[in-house]
Amino acid sequence: MAWITLALFLRRLRFVPKRFVYEMFFCYGADIPWTVKFGDDVKIHHRGLGVVIHPRTTIGNRVQIWHGVTLGRADVFRSPHDSDFGGFVVEDDAMLCAGAKVLGGSGTTRVGRGTIIAANAVLLESTGDWEVWAGIPARKVADRKDVKRPGRTSRGTFGARTSL
């Protein structure tokens, strides 16, 4: 069992100190506060190296997150009390590829179900379901209508090996 899978499991246990799990993430350079809500079967690849997730984030089931992903506020020049940022919702079956940056503005920023945020993309707005977003700033480049839903095959999510 990979350490990141262990840390995600320990987060669910009431008797495990939240600070201990946070420090486990921090040892690998991952900043994942205990207030982040995770769904089932979330995969954080490459030990979560460089992953930074905002405290007001909800992550759905079967989401895949690669190294260097950031979910953070776009209006960091304002104090948190003056910001109207509402948090992030990453829905089921989404993929945040290596180096993707999702920066939330006003309200809640939503990454739709089954959406892929390409490597090194900078997403500044909410997405729809089953889309592909790429570029700086990220733009919708494709639809994923041909994907078998809910996205599971015998080899893992979307046919790729997903071992940690």
mmCIF file of N, CA, C and O in Angstrom, residues 36-37 52-60 70-74 85-91 96 101-105 107-111 123-126:
data_model
loop_
_atom_site.group_PDB
_atom_site.id
_atom_site.type_symbol
_atom_site.label_atom_id
_atom_site.label_comp_id
_atom_site.label_asym_id
_atom_site.label_seq_id
_atom_site.Cartn_x
_atom_site.Cartn_y
_atom_site.Cartn_z
ATOM 1 N N VAL A 36 -10.229 19.260 3.428
ATOM 2 C CA VAL A 36 -10.559 18.814 2.067
ATOM 3 C C VAL A 36 -11.368 17.526 2.171
ATOM 4 O O VAL A 36 -10.982 16.602 2.882
ATOM 5 N N LYS A 37 -12.506 17.472 1.463
ATOM 6 C CA LYS A 37 -13.367 16.292 1.496
ATOM 7 C C LYS A 37 -13.076 15.436 0.270
ATOM 8 O O LYS A 37 -13.156 15.903 -0.855
ATOM 9 N N VAL A 52 -0.998 20.996 -4.176
ATOM 10 C CA VAL A 52 -1.497 21.997 -3.234
ATOM 11 C C VAL A 52 -2.999 22.129 -3.462
ATOM 12 O O VAL A 52 -3.437 22.420 -4.572
ATOM 13 N N ILE A 53 -3.780 21.894 -2.413
ATOM 14 C CA ILE A 53 -5.234 21.937 -2.523
ATOM 15 C C ILE A 53 -5.786 22.916 -1.494
ATOM 16 O O ILE A 53 -5.433 22.863 -0.316
ATOM 17 N N HIS A 54 -6.671 23.800 -1.944
ATOM 18 C CA HIS A 54 -7.295 24.796 -1.072
ATOM 19 C C HIS A 54 -8.160 24.095 -0.013
ATOM 20 O O HIS A 54 -8.785 23.068 -0.299
ATOM 21 N N PRO A 55 -8.209 24.641 1.201
ATOM 22 C CA PRO A 55 -8.992 23.999 2.273
ATOM 23 C C PRO A 55 -10.477 23.830 1.967
ATOM 24 O O PRO A 55 -11.107 22.906 2.447
ATOM 25 N N ARG A 56 -11.052 24.722 1.156
ATOM 26 C CA ARG A 56 -12.481 24.622 0.829
ATOM 27 C C ARG A 56 -12.683 23.864 -0.492
ATOM 28 O O ARG A 56 -13.184 24.412 -1.462
ATOM 29 N N THR A 57 -12.292 22.605 -0.497
ATOM 30 C CA THR A 57 -12.367 21.791 -1.706
ATOM 31 C C THR A 57 -13.099 20.489 -1.410
ATOM 32 O O THR A 57 -12.886 19.876 -0.372
ATOM 33 N N THR A 58 -13.938 20.088 -2.350
ATOM 34 C CA THR A 58 -14.614 18.802 -2.300
ATOM 35 C C THR A 58 -14.226 18.030 -3.550
ATOM 36 O O THR A 58 -14.382 18.533 -4.657
ATOM 37 N N ILE A 59 -13.701 16.831 -3.372
ATOM 38 C CA ILE A 59 -13.241 16.003 -4.476
ATOM 39 C C ILE A 59 -14.115 14.758 -4.535
ATOM 40 O O ILE A 59 -14.289 14.071 -3.535
ATOM 41 N N GLY A 60 -14.654 14.470 -5.715
ATOM 42 C CA GLY A 60 -15.588 13.366 -5.898
ATOM 43 C C GLY A 60 -14.924 12.009 -5.980
ATOM 44 O O GLY A 60 -13.733 11.841 -5.689
ATOM 45 N N THR A 70 -2.309 22.303 -8.576
ATOM 46 C CA THR A 70 -2.675 23.327 -7.592
ATOM 47 C C THR A 70 -4.136 23.698 -7.763
ATOM 48 O O THR A 70 -4.584 23.956 -8.874
ATOM 49 N N LEU A 71 -4.879 23.717 -6.666
ATOM 50 C CA LEU A 71 -6.223 24.279 -6.630
ATOM 51 C C LEU A 71 -6.164 25.425 -5.626
ATOM 52 O O LEU A 71 -6.015 25.196 -4.422
ATOM 53 N N GLY A 72 -6.225 26.654 -6.123
ATOM 54 C CA GLY A 72 -6.061 27.809 -5.252
ATOM 55 C C GLY A 72 -6.839 29.018 -5.725
ATOM 56 O O GLY A 72 -7.394 29.037 -6.826
ATOM 57 N N ARG A 73 -6.854 30.054 -4.900
ATOM 58 C CA ARG A 73 -7.559 31.295 -5.215
ATOM 59 C C ARG A 73 -6.786 32.106 -6.253
ATOM 60 O O ARG A 73 -5.574 32.206 -6.200
ATOM 61 N N ALA A 74 -7.522 32.738 -7.155
ATOM 62 C CA ALA A 74 -6.907 33.634 -8.138
ATOM 63 C C ALA A 74 -6.734 35.030 -7.559
ATOM 64 O O ALA A 74 -5.900 35.798 -8.024
ATOM 65 N N PHE A 85 -14.605 34.228 -2.897
ATOM 66 C CA PHE A 85 -14.277 32.894 -3.373
ATOM 67 C C PHE A 85 -15.044 31.867 -2.551
ATOM 68 O O PHE A 85 -15.050 31.907 -1.323
ATOM 69 N N GLY A 86 -15.695 30.908 -3.240
ATOM 70 C CA GLY A 86 -16.534 29.939 -2.558
ATOM 71 C C GLY A 86 -15.947 28.556 -2.406
ATOM 72 O O GLY A 86 -16.501 27.717 -1.719
ATOM 73 N N GLY A 87 -14.837 28.268 -3.059
ATOM 74 C CA GLY A 87 -14.215 26.959 -2.957
ATOM 75 C C GLY A 87 -14.231 26.223 -4.291
ATOM 76 O O GLY A 87 -14.572 26.782 -5.328
ATOM 77 N N PHE A 88 -13.835 24.955 -4.233
ATOM 78 C CA PHE A 88 -13.758 24.111 -5.432
ATOM 79 C C PHE A 88 -14.605 22.870 -5.252
ATOM 80 O O PHE A 88 -14.683 22.310 -4.164
ATOM 81 N N VAL A 89 -15.176 22.418 -6.358
ATOM 82 C CA VAL A 89 -15.847 21.130 -6.411
ATOM 83 C C VAL A 89 -15.285 20.411 -7.629
ATOM 84 O O VAL A 89 -15.436 20.870 -8.758
ATOM 85 N N VAL A 90 -14.583 19.300 -7.382
ATOM 86 C CA VAL A 90 -14.067 18.454 -8.453
ATOM 87 C C VAL A 90 -14.964 17.230 -8.465
ATOM 88 O O VAL A 90 -14.961 16.447 -7.527
ATOM 89 N N GLU A 91 -15.734 17.075 -9.539
ATOM 90 C CA GLU A 91 -16.742 16.025 -9.574
ATOM 91 C C GLU A 91 -16.160 14.675 -9.978
ATOM 92 O O GLU A 91 -15.004 14.572 -10.361
ATOM 93 N N LEU A 96 -6.983 15.612 -13.175
ATOM 94 C CA LEU A 96 -6.161 16.819 -13.124
ATOM 95 C C LEU A 96 -4.737 16.379 -13.425
ATOM 96 O O LEU A 96 -4.065 15.790 -12.578
ATOM 97 N N LYS A 101 -3.129 23.893 -13.042
ATOM 98 C CA LYS A 101 -3.460 24.906 -12.044
ATOM 99 C C LYS A 101 -4.922 25.287 -12.226
ATOM 100 O O LYS A 101 -5.330 25.693 -13.309
ATOM 101 N N VAL A 102 -5.709 25.152 -11.172
ATOM 102 C CA VAL A 102 -7.106 25.550 -11.186
ATOM 103 C C VAL A 102 -7.222 26.704 -10.210
ATOM 104 O O VAL A 102 -7.032 26.531 -9.005
ATOM 105 N N LEU A 103 -7.488 27.900 -10.742
ATOM 106 C CA LEU A 103 -7.527 29.106 -9.923
ATOM 107 C C LEU A 103 -8.952 29.637 -9.884
ATOM 108 O O LEU A 103 -9.526 29.979 -10.920
ATOM 109 N N GLY A 104 -9.512 29.674 -8.691
ATOM 110 C CA GLY A 104 -10.905 30.068 -8.530
ATOM 111 C C GLY A 104 -11.065 31.560 -8.327
ATOM 112 O O GLY A 104 -10.309 32.177 -7.596
ATOM 113 N N GLY A 105 -12.064 32.111 -8.974
ATOM 114 C CA GLY A 105 -12.409 33.523 -8.811
ATOM 115 C C GLY A 105 -13.562 33.664 -7.842
ATOM 116 O O GLY A 105 -13.563 33.081 -6.762
ATOM 117 N N GLY A 107 -17.242 33.054 -6.314
ATOM 118 C CA GLY A 107 -18.130 31.906 -6.246
ATOM 119 C C GLY A 107 -17.370 30.590 -6.196
ATOM 120 O O GLY A 107 -16.171 30.547 -5.955
ATOM 121 N N THR A 108 -18.089 29.516 -6.458
ATOM 122 C CA THR A 108 -17.505 28.182 -6.433
ATOM 123 C C THR A 108 -17.043 27.804 -7.835
ATOM 124 O O THR A 108 -17.779 27.951 -8.801
ATOM 125 N N THR A 109 -15.813 27.316 -7.940
ATOM 126 C CA THR A 109 -15.276 26.853 -9.215
ATOM 127 C C THR A 109 -15.483 25.348 -9.294
ATOM 128 O O THR A 109 -15.074 24.612 -8.409
ATOM 129 N N ARG A 110 -16.114 24.907 -10.376
ATOM 130 C CA ARG A 110 -16.493 23.507 -10.535
ATOM 131 C C ARG A 110 -15.741 22.889 -11.705
ATOM 132 O O ARG A 110 -15.725 23.443 -12.794
ATOM 133 N N VAL A 111 -15.127 21.727 -11.460
ATOM 134 C CA VAL A 111 -14.555 20.907 -12.525
ATOM 135 C C VAL A 111 -15.563 19.793 -12.742
ATOM 136 O O VAL A 111 -15.797 18.979 -11.860
ATOM 137 N N LEU A 123 -6.586 26.761 -15.500
ATOM 138 C CA LEU A 123 -8.038 26.882 -15.595
ATOM 139 C C LEU A 123 -8.515 28.014 -14.704
ATOM 140 O O LEU A 123 -8.231 28.030 -13.504
ATOM 141 N N LEU A 124 -9.276 28.952 -15.283
ATOM 142 C CA LEU A 124 -9.747 30.126 -14.544
ATOM 143 C C LEU A 124 -11.262 30.183 -14.415
ATOM 144 O O LEU A 124 -11.791 31.167 -13.911
ATOM 145 N N GLU A 125 -11.969 29.165 -14.878
ATOM 146 C CA GLU A 125 -13.427 29.171 -14.845
ATOM 147 C C GLU A 125 -13.944 27.753 -14.626
ATOM 148 O O GLU A 125 -13.190 26.793 -14.705
ATOM 149 N N SER A 126 -15.232 27.644 -14.385
ATOM 150 C CA SER A 126 -15.854 26.333 -14.206
ATOM 151 C C SER A 126 -15.994 25.637 -15.553
ATOM 152 O O SER A 126 -16.066 26.288 -16.600
#
